[in-house]
């Protein structure tokens, strides 16, 4: 150690005042080498604090000493003690206010960060999408192995589903959120007349929802097996295929399922997707995309509101509804077919129309009606008793609008009406008839001629040759 380093600090009195006698002596003995680093370490260890804590305390003490020294210097430079005290008090108040402001800003920043994280979490993995539909909104579980085995897309999170549908989590929530009243409807709703009288509500999805439903249909529903007894809504199948099954039978029995689509509810659709292997959360979202609540339009203070008036079910007009209806009715079809095979009857279903036929009638038709009704009820459907029809040969027997007494054919009454329509077009003119029926007359004629051609090509050729204007 050099001579200069051994010399006493010229400001020793000042330093003594700053840190106190004991601290000053310790500092000087350390500086002059009377206390080695090893001995200092032992002393620190004996004190029960770590070296790091000692250095922190030393640094903090130094900061406090500097603050006291600066304050003393400031006091010494001021003549009036009252002015000095006022200045110290003012500075202290200023520091306290700044400290409070910093604390307030920190808390607000933390609150915003928590709120942002919570919002992102709700968007990526929502826990609530409306009343009565959120009780199983849990994106854990499921059976990915089953999905892979059946060739179905594996999706486990809300964010993953939104990405697959090529939309954002926020937009997907907007599409699926169940509201009691809303200003925007995701469906265009209109009514069409029924043949039996009354009207049928059609709910056609708007583009964003239609695209999501189309993906579900093509990527999931079309890959699933439908029971062979179901002849509606299937590629390559028509009412003709359904009618042929029951042609030339001794007895034909028709039962009608009451409110077929409305009876297939949100819960049943969610259960179907869960049975495929999807977790409850994803199944809930799929079900929300494929179902809808019946709504009425109300005007209030100049604003239009679409108000929910019933539980969610399959909408007639969505591309997914026919496939889902067939899948939900799979167990019903299986049970009815198994039962009818035992008693010597043939069974098929075209949408909500259940058809049974037999040549032996080993079991009386009325007993079959009773047994079938019980099976239907146990599967969550209802029979429309007013439409039950037992048709015995030689009386006219019809299945899905076609006569099936011998070969399948179009009824004489329907052909008479079509010929009258063609005559009306030729005598009054297509433009007049189009205005009269509110449709394009030539499109109607061509459509019905195609229908006739499906059932009886020879008859269609004859009609087409007599009325050449249809084919022009």
Coordinates of C-alpha atoms in Angstrom, one line a residue:
X1 CA 0.0 0.0 0.0
X2 CA 1.4 3.4 -1.0
X3 CA 2.0 6.3 1.4
X4 CA -0.8 8.2 -0.1
X5 CA -3.2 5.3 0.4
X6 CA -2.1 5.0 4.1
X7 CA -2.7 8.7 4.7
X8 CA -5.8 9.8 6.7
X9 CA -8.7 11.0 4.6
X10 CA -8.8 14.8 4.7
X11 CA -12.5 14.7 4.9
X12 CA -12.5 12.3 7.8
X13 CA -14.7 14.5 10.1
X14 CA -17.3 14.8 7.4
X15 CA -17.2 11.1 6.7
X16 CA -17.4 10.4 10.5
X17 CA -20.6 12.5 10.7
X18 CA -22.0 10.8 7.7
X19 CA -21.7 7.1 8.8
X20 CA -21.0 7.2 12.5
X21 CA -17.9 6.3 14.5
X22 CA -18.3 2.5 14.5
X23 CA -18.9 2.3 10.8
X24 CA -16.0 4.8 10.1
X25 CA -13.5 2.8 12.2
X26 CA -14.5 -0.4 10.4
X27 CA -14.2 1.3 7.0
X28 CA -10.7 2.7 7.9
X29 CA -9.4 -0.6 9.3
X30 CA -10.6 -2.3 6.2
X31 CA -8.9 0.3 3.9
X32 CA -5.6 0.3 5.8
X33 CA -5.4 -3.5 5.8
X34 CA -5.9 -4.2 9.5
X35 CA -8.9 -6.4 8.5
X36 CA -8.4 -8.9 5.8
X37 CA -11.2 -10.0 3.4
X38 CA -11.2 -13.4 5.1
X39 CA -11.7 -11.8 8.5
X40 CA -14.4 -9.5 7.2
X41 CA -16.1 -12.6 5.7
X42 CA -16.0 -14.3 9.1
X43 CA -17.4 -11.3 10.8
X44 CA -20.2 -11.0 8.3
X45 CA -21.0 -14.7 8.7
X46 CA -21.1 -14.4 12.5
X47 CA -23.5 -11.5 12.1
X48 CA -26.0 -13.8 10.3
X49 CA -26.2 -11.8 7.1
X50 CA -24.8 -12.6 3.7
X51 CA -22.1 -10.7 1.9
X52 CA -24.6 -9.6 -0.7
X53 CA -27.0 -8.3 2.0
X54 CA -24.0 -6.5 3.6
X55 CA -23.1 -4.8 0.4
X56 CA -26.8 -3.8 -0.2
X57 CA -27.1 -2.4 3.3
X58 CA -23.8 -0.6 2.9
X59 CA -25.0 0.9 -0.4
X60 CA -28.3 1.9 1.1
X61 CA -26.6 3.5 4.1
X62 CA -24.3 5.4 1.7
X63 CA -27.4 6.7 -0.2
X64 CA -29.0 7.8 3.1
X65 CA -25.8 9.5 4.2
X66 CA -25.5 11.3 0.9
X67 CA -29.1 12.5 1.3
X68 CA -28.5 13.7 4.8
X69 CA -25.3 15.4 3.8
X70 CA -27.0 17.2 0.9
X71 CA -29.8 18.2 3.2
X72 CA -27.4 19.6 5.8
X73 CA -25.5 21.5 3.2
X74 CA -28.8 22.9 1.9
X75 CA -29.7 23.9 5.5
X76 CA -26.4 25.6 6.1
X77 CA -26.7 27.6 2.9
X78 CA -30.0 29.0 4.1
X79 CA -30.1 31.8 6.6
X80 CA -33.7 31.2 7.9
X81 CA -34.5 27.9 9.6
X82 CA -38.2 28.4 8.9
X83 CA -37.6 28.8 5.2
X84 CA -35.4 25.7 5.2
X85 CA -38.0 23.6 7.0
X86 CA -40.7 24.8 4.6
X87 CA -38.5 23.9 1.7
X88 CA -37.7 20.4 3.2
X89 CA -41.4 19.9 3.9
X90 CA -42.3 21.0 0.3
X91 CA -39.8 18.6 -1.1
X92 CA -41.0 15.8 1.1
X93 CA -44.6 16.4 0.0
X94 CA -43.5 16.4 -3.6
X95 CA -41.6 13.1 -3.2
X96 CA -44.6 11.5 -1.5
X97 CA -47.0 12.7 -4.2
X98 CA -44.6 11.4 -6.9
X99 CA -44.3 8.1 -5.1
X100 CA -48.1 7.8 -4.9
X101 CA -48.5 8.7 -8.5
X102 CA -45.8 6.1 -9.5
X103 CA -47.6 3.5 -7.4
X104 CA -51.0 4.4 -9.0
X105 CA -49.6 4.2 -12.5
X106 CA -48.0 0.9 -11.7
X107 CA -51.3 -0.5 -10.4
X108 CA -53.1 0.8 -13.4
X109 CA -50.6 -0.8 -15.8
X110 CA -50.8 -4.1 -13.9
X111 CA -54.6 -3.9 -14.1
X112 CA -54.6 -3.3 -17.8
X113 CA -52.2 -6.1 -18.4
X114 CA -54.3 -8.5 -16.3
X115 CA -57.4 -7.3 -18.3
X116 CA -55.6 -7.8 -21.6
X117 CA -54.5 -11.3 -20.6
X118 CA -58.0 -12.2 -19.4
X119 CA -59.5 -10.9 -22.6
X120 CA -57.1 -12.9 -24.8
X121 CA -57.8 -16.0 -22.7
X122 CA -61.6 -15.5 -23.1
X123 CA -61.1 -15.1 -26.9
X124 CA -58.8 -18.1 -27.3
X125 CA -60.6 -20.3 -24.9
X126 CA -64.1 -18.9 -24.0
X127 CA -65.8 -20.0 -20.8
X128 CA -69.2 -18.5 -21.7
X129 CA -71.1 -18.3 -25.0
X130 CA -74.6 -17.5 -23.7
X131 CA -77.1 -18.9 -21.2
X132 CA -78.2 -22.6 -21.4
X133 CA -75.3 -23.5 -23.8
X134 CA -72.1 -22.9 -21.8
X135 CA -72.3 -25.6 -19.1
X136 CA -69.9 -27.9 -21.0
X137 CA -67.7 -25.3 -22.5
X138 CA -64.5 -27.2 -21.5
X139 CA -61.8 -27.6 -24.0
X140 CA -60.1 -30.6 -22.4
X141 CA -60.7 -34.3 -22.8
X142 CA -62.0 -35.8 -26.0
X143 CA -60.6 -38.8 -27.9
X144 CA -58.1 -37.8 -30.5
X145 CA -57.3 -41.5 -31.3
X146 CA -60.9 -42.1 -32.2
X147 CA -61.0 -39.0 -34.4
X148 CA -57.8 -40.1 -36.3
X149 CA -59.1 -43.6 -36.7
X150 CA -62.3 -42.3 -38.4
X151 CA -60.3 -39.9 -40.5
X152 CA -61.9 -36.8 -38.9
X153 CA -60.0 -33.5 -38.3
X154 CA -58.4 -33.4 -34.8
X155 CA -59.3 -30.0 -33.2
X156 CA -58.9 -29.4 -29.5
X157 CA -58.9 -25.6 -28.9
X158 CA -61.2 -22.7 -29.8
X159 CA -58.2 -20.9 -31.4
X160 CA -57.4 -23.9 -33.5
X161 CA -61.0 -24.2 -34.7
X162 CA -61.1 -20.5 -35.7
X163 CA -57.9 -20.9 -37.6
X164 CA -59.3 -24.0 -39.4
X165 CA -62.4 -22.1 -40.3
X166 CA -60.2 -19.3 -41.7
X167 CA -61.6 -16.7 -39.3
X168 CA -60.5 -15.0 -36.0
X169 CA -61.5 -16.2 -32.5
X170 CA -63.4 -12.9 -32.1
X171 CA -65.4 -13.5 -35.2
X172 CA -66.1 -17.1 -34.3
X173 CA -67.5 -15.9 -30.9
X174 CA -69.7 -13.4 -32.7
X175 CA -71.1 -16.2 -34.9
X176 CA -71.7 -18.6 -32.0
X177 CA -72.8 -16.4 -29.0
X178 CA -76.3 -17.2 -27.9
X179 CA -78.2 -14.0 -27.2
X180 CA -81.8 -13.6 -26.0
X181 CA -82.1 -10.5 -28.2
X182 CA -79.8 -9.4 -30.9
X183 CA -79.7 -6.6 -33.6
X184 CA -78.1 -8.8 -36.2
X185 CA -79.4 -12.1 -37.4
X186 CA -77.1 -14.7 -38.9
X187 CA -80.0 -16.2 -40.9
X188 CA -82.3 -14.9 -43.6
X189 CA -85.7 -16.2 -42.7
X190 CA -88.7 -16.7 -45.0
X191 CA -91.8 -19.0 -45.3
X192 CA -92.8 -21.4 -48.0
X193 CA -96.2 -23.1 -48.3
X194 CA -96.7 -26.7 -47.3
X195 CA -98.5 -29.2 -49.6
X196 CA -100.7 -30.2 -46.6
X197 CA -101.5 -26.5 -45.9
X198 CA -99.8 -24.0 -43.6
X199 CA -96.3 -22.8 -44.1
X200 CA -92.8 -23.9 -43.4
X201 CA -90.1 -21.6 -42.0
X202 CA -86.8 -21.6 -43.9
X203 CA -83.7 -20.2 -42.2
X204 CA -81.0 -19.7 -44.8
X205 CA -77.5 -18.9 -43.2
X206 CA -75.7 -15.8 -44.2
X207 CA -72.2 -16.1 -45.9
X208 CA -70.0 -16.2 -42.8
X209 CA -72.1 -18.9 -41.0
X210 CA -72.7 -20.7 -44.3
X211 CA -69.0 -21.1 -44.9
X212 CA -68.5 -22.6 -41.4
X213 CA -71.4 -25.0 -41.8
X214 CA -70.1 -26.1 -45.2
X215 CA -66.7 -26.9 -43.7
X216 CA -68.4 -29.0 -41.0
X217 CA -70.5 -30.8 -43.6
X218 CA -67.6 -31.6 -45.9
X219 CA -64.9 -32.3 -43.3
X220 CA -66.9 -34.2 -40.7
X221 CA -70.5 -35.1 -41.5
X222 CA -70.0 -36.5 -45.0
X223 CA -67.4 -38.9 -43.7
X224 CA -69.8 -40.6 -41.3
X225 CA -72.0 -43.6 -42.1
X226 CA -75.7 -43.1 -42.4
X227 CA -78.1 -46.1 -41.9
X228 CA -79.2 -47.8 -45.0
X229 CA -82.8 -47.3 -44.2
X230 CA -82.4 -43.5 -44.5
X231 CA -83.1 -42.6 -48.2
X232 CA -83.4 -38.8 -48.0
X233 CA -80.6 -36.3 -48.2
X234 CA -78.1 -38.8 -49.7
X235 CA -76.1 -38.5 -52.9
X236 CA -77.5 -40.9 -55.5
X237 CA -80.7 -41.5 -53.6
X238 CA -84.2 -40.1 -54.4
X239 CA -87.8 -40.5 -53.5
X240 CA -87.9 -43.0 -56.3
X241 CA -85.4 -45.3 -54.5
X242 CA -87.5 -45.0 -51.4
X243 CA -90.8 -45.8 -53.2
X244 CA -89.3 -48.8 -55.0
X245 CA -88.7 -50.6 -51.7
X246 CA -92.4 -50.8 -51.1
X247 CA -93.8 -51.4 -54.6
X248 CA -96.3 -54.2 -55.2
X249 CA -97.0 -54.8 -51.4
X250 CA -100.1 -56.1 -49.8
X251 CA -100.1 -53.4 -47.2
X252 CA -98.2 -50.1 -46.8
X253 CA -98.0 -48.2 -43.5
X254 CA -96.9 -44.6 -43.3
X255 CA -96.0 -42.8 -40.1
X256 CA -95.0 -39.2 -39.8
X257 CA -92.5 -37.8 -37.3
X258 CA -93.9 -34.6 -35.8
X259 CA -91.7 -31.5 -35.9
X260 CA -88.7 -33.6 -37.0
X261 CA -86.0 -30.9 -37.3
X262 CA -87.2 -28.8 -34.3
X263 CA -87.1 -32.0 -32.1
X264 CA -83.3 -32.3 -32.8
X265 CA -82.0 -29.9 -30.2
X266 CA -78.7 -28.2 -29.4
X267 CA -78.0 -30.8 -26.7
X268 CA -78.5 -33.8 -29.0
X269 CA -76.2 -32.3 -31.6
X270 CA -73.5 -31.5 -29.0
X271 CA -73.8 -35.1 -27.8
X272 CA -73.3 -36.4 -31.4
X273 CA -70.0 -34.5 -31.8
X274 CA -68.8 -35.7 -28.3
X275 CA -69.6 -39.3 -29.4
X276 CA -67.3 -38.8 -32.4
X277 CA -64.4 -37.9 -30.0
X278 CA -64.4 -34.1 -29.8
X279 CA -64.0 -32.5 -26.4
X280 CA -67.1 -30.9 -24.8
X281 CA -65.9 -27.3 -25.7
X282 CA -65.4 -28.0 -29.4
X283 CA -68.6 -30.0 -29.5
X284 CA -70.5 -27.1 -28.0
X285 CA -69.1 -24.7 -30.7
X286 CA -69.9 -27.1 -33.5
X287 CA -73.5 -27.4 -32.1
X288 CA -73.9 -23.6 -31.9
X289 CA -72.8 -23.3 -35.5
X290 CA -75.3 -26.0 -36.7
X291 CA -78.3 -25.0 -34.6
X292 CA -80.4 -21.9 -34.2
X293 CA -83.1 -20.5 -31.9
X294 CA -86.5 -19.6 -33.4
X295 CA -86.8 -15.8 -33.3
X296 CA -89.4 -13.1 -33.9
X297 CA -88.7 -9.6 -35.2
X298 CA -89.6 -6.7 -32.8
X299 CA -89.3 -3.0 -33.5
X300 CA -88.3 -0.9 -30.5
X301 CA -87.4 2.8 -30.6
X302 CA -86.8 2.6 -34.3
X303 CA -84.4 -0.4 -33.9
X304 CA -84.9 -3.9 -35.1
X305 CA -84.4 -6.7 -32.6
X306 CA -84.4 -10.5 -33.2
X307 CA -85.8 -12.0 -30.0
X308 CA -85.4 -15.6 -29.1
X309 CA -88.7 -17.5 -28.5
X310 CA -87.6 -21.1 -28.1
X311 CA -84.7 -23.5 -27.6
X312 CA -82.0 -24.1 -30.2
X313 CA -82.6 -26.8 -32.8
X314 CA -81.8 -27.7 -36.4
X315 CA -82.8 -24.9 -38.8
X316 CA -84.4 -25.9 -42.0
X317 CA -82.2 -24.3 -44.6
X318 CA -78.7 -25.0 -43.2
X319 CA -76.6 -27.4 -45.3
X320 CA -75.7 -29.3 -42.2
X321 CA -79.2 -30.0 -41.0
X322 CA -80.2 -33.0 -43.3
X323 CA -76.9 -34.9 -42.6
X324 CA -77.3 -34.2 -38.8
X325 CA -80.9 -35.3 -38.9
X326 CA -79.9 -38.6 -40.5
X327 CA -77.1 -39.2 -38.0
X328 CA -79.2 -38.4 -35.0
X329 CA -81.9 -40.8 -36.3
X330 CA -79.4 -43.6 -36.9
X331 CA -80.3 -45.5 -33.7
X332 CA -84.0 -45.0 -34.5
X333 CA -83.5 -46.5 -38.0
X334 CA -81.4 -49.4 -36.6
X335 CA -84.0 -50.3 -34.0
X336 CA -87.0 -50.1 -36.4
X337 CA -85.3 -52.1 -39.1
X338 CA -84.2 -54.8 -36.7
X339 CA -87.7 -55.0 -35.3
X340 CA -89.4 -55.1 -38.8
X341 CA -87.0 -57.8 -40.0
X342 CA -88.2 -60.0 -37.2
X343 CA -91.9 -59.6 -38.1
X344 CA -91.5 -59.8 -41.9
X345 CA -91.9 -56.1 -42.8
X346 CA -89.7 -53.8 -44.8
X347 CA -88.8 -50.4 -43.3
X348 CA -87.4 -47.2 -44.8
X349 CA -87.3 -43.5 -43.8
X350 CA -87.4 -40.5 -46.0
X351 CA -86.7 -37.5 -43.8
X352 CA -89.7 -37.5 -41.4
X353 CA -91.7 -40.0 -43.3
X354 CA -91.5 -43.6 -41.9
X355 CA -92.7 -46.2 -44.4
X356 CA -93.4 -49.9 -43.7
X357 CA -94.6 -52.5 -46.1
X358 CA -95.4 -56.2 -46.1
X359 CA -96.9 -59.0 -48.3
X360 CA -97.5 -61.4 -45.5
X361 CA -98.7 -59.1 -42.8
X362 CA -97.7 -61.6 -40.1
X363 CA -98.1 -58.9 -37.6
X364 CA -101.3 -56.7 -38.0
X365 CA -100.6 -53.1 -39.0
X366 CA -102.2 -51.6 -36.0
X367 CA -99.9 -53.6 -33.7
X368 CA -96.9 -52.4 -35.7
X369 CA -98.1 -48.8 -35.3
X370 CA -98.2 -49.3 -31.5
X371 CA -94.7 -50.9 -31.3
X372 CA -93.1 -48.4 -33.7
X373 CA -94.6 -45.5 -31.8
X374 CA -92.9 -46.7 -28.6
X375 CA -89.5 -47.0 -30.2
X376 CA -89.9 -43.6 -31.8
X377 CA -90.8 -42.0 -28.4
X378 CA -87.9 -43.7 -26.6
X379 CA -85.6 -42.2 -29.2
X380 CA -86.8 -38.6 -28.5
X381 CA -89.2 -38.2 -31.4
X382 CA -93.0 -38.1 -31.6
X383 CA -95.5 -39.6 -34.1
X384 CA -98.0 -37.2 -35.7
X385 CA -101.1 -39.4 -35.2
X386 CA -103.1 -37.3 -37.7
X387 CA -100.9 -38.4 -40.6
X388 CA -100.8 -42.2 -39.8
X389 CA -102.0 -44.0 -42.9
X390 CA -102.6 -47.7 -43.5
X391 CA -103.0 -48.5 -47.2
X392 CA -104.1 -52.0 -48.3
X393 CA -104.2 -53.4 -51.8
X394 CA -106.1 -52.9 -54.1
X395 CA -106.7 -49.3 -52.7
X396 CA -104.2 -46.7 -53.9
X397 CA -100.9 -46.9 -52.0
X398 CA -98.5 -43.9 -52.1
X399 CA -95.0 -43.4 -50.8
X400 CA -93.3 -40.0 -50.9
X401 CA -95.9 -38.8 -53.5
X402 CA -95.6 -41.8 -55.9
X403 CA -98.1 -44.6 -56.5
X404 CA -96.6 -48.0 -55.6
X405 CA -99.5 -50.5 -56.1
X406 CA -97.5 -52.2 -58.9
X407 CA -94.7 -50.4 -60.6
X408 CA -93.8 -47.0 -59.2
X409 CA -95.5 -44.3 -61.1
X410 CA -96.8 -40.7 -60.8
X411 CA -100.4 -40.4 -59.8
X412 CA -103.0 -39.7 -62.5
X413 CA -104.1 -36.6 -60.6
X414 CA -100.6 -35.1 -60.6
X415 CA -100.2 -35.8 -64.4
X416 CA -103.6 -34.2 -65.0
X417 CA -102.6 -31.1 -63.1
X418 CA -99.3 -30.9 -65.1
X419 CA -101.0 -31.3 -68.5
X420 CA -103.5 -28.6 -67.4
X421 CA -100.6 -26.3 -66.5
X422 CA -98.9 -26.9 -69.9
X423 CA -102.2 -26.2 -71.7
X424 CA -102.6 -23.0 -69.6
X425 CA -99.1 -21.9 -70.7
X426 CA -99.8 -22.5 -74.3
X427 CA -103.2 -20.7 -74.4
X428 CA -102.5 -17.8 -72.0
X429 CA -98.7 -17.4 -72.7
X430 CA -95.7 -17.9 -70.5
X431 CA -95.5 -14.3 -69.4
X432 CA -99.1 -14.3 -68.2
X433 CA -98.7 -17.6 -66.3
X434 CA -95.5 -16.5 -64.8
X435 CA -97.1 -13.4 -63.3
X436 CA -100.1 -15.5 -62.2
X437 CA -98.1 -18.0 -60.2
X438 CA -95.3 -15.7 -59.2
X439 CA -92.7 -18.0 -60.7
X440 CA -90.9 -18.5 -64.0
X441 CA -93.4 -20.7 -65.8
X442 CA -90.9 -22.4 -68.1
X443 CA -88.6 -23.2 -65.2
X444 CA -91.6 -24.8 -63.4
X445 CA -92.4 -26.8 -66.5
X446 CA -88.9 -28.0 -67.0
X447 CA -88.5 -28.9 -63.3
X448 CA -91.7 -31.0 -63.3
X449 CA -90.7 -32.7 -66.6
X450 CA -87.4 -33.7 -65.0
X451 CA -89.3 -35.1 -62.1
X452 CA -91.4 -37.2 -64.5
X453 CA -88.3 -38.3 -66.4
X454 CA -86.8 -39.6 -63.1
X455 CA -89.9 -41.8 -62.5
X456 CA -90.9 -42.6 -66.1
X457 CA -88.5 -41.6 -68.9
X458 CA -90.9 -42.9 -71.6
X459 CA -93.7 -40.6 -70.4
X460 CA -91.3 -37.7 -70.2
X461 CA -90.2 -38.2 -73.8
X462 CA -93.9 -38.3 -74.9
X463 CA -94.7 -35.1 -73.1
X464 CA -91.6 -33.4 -74.3
X465 CA -92.3 -34.2 -78.0
X466 CA -95.9 -32.8 -77.6
X467 CA -94.7 -29.6 -76.0
X468 CA -91.4 -28.7 -77.8
X469 CA -91.3 -25.3 -76.2
X470 CA -90.3 -26.8 -72.9
X471 CA -86.9 -28.0 -74.3
X472 CA -86.1 -24.9 -76.3

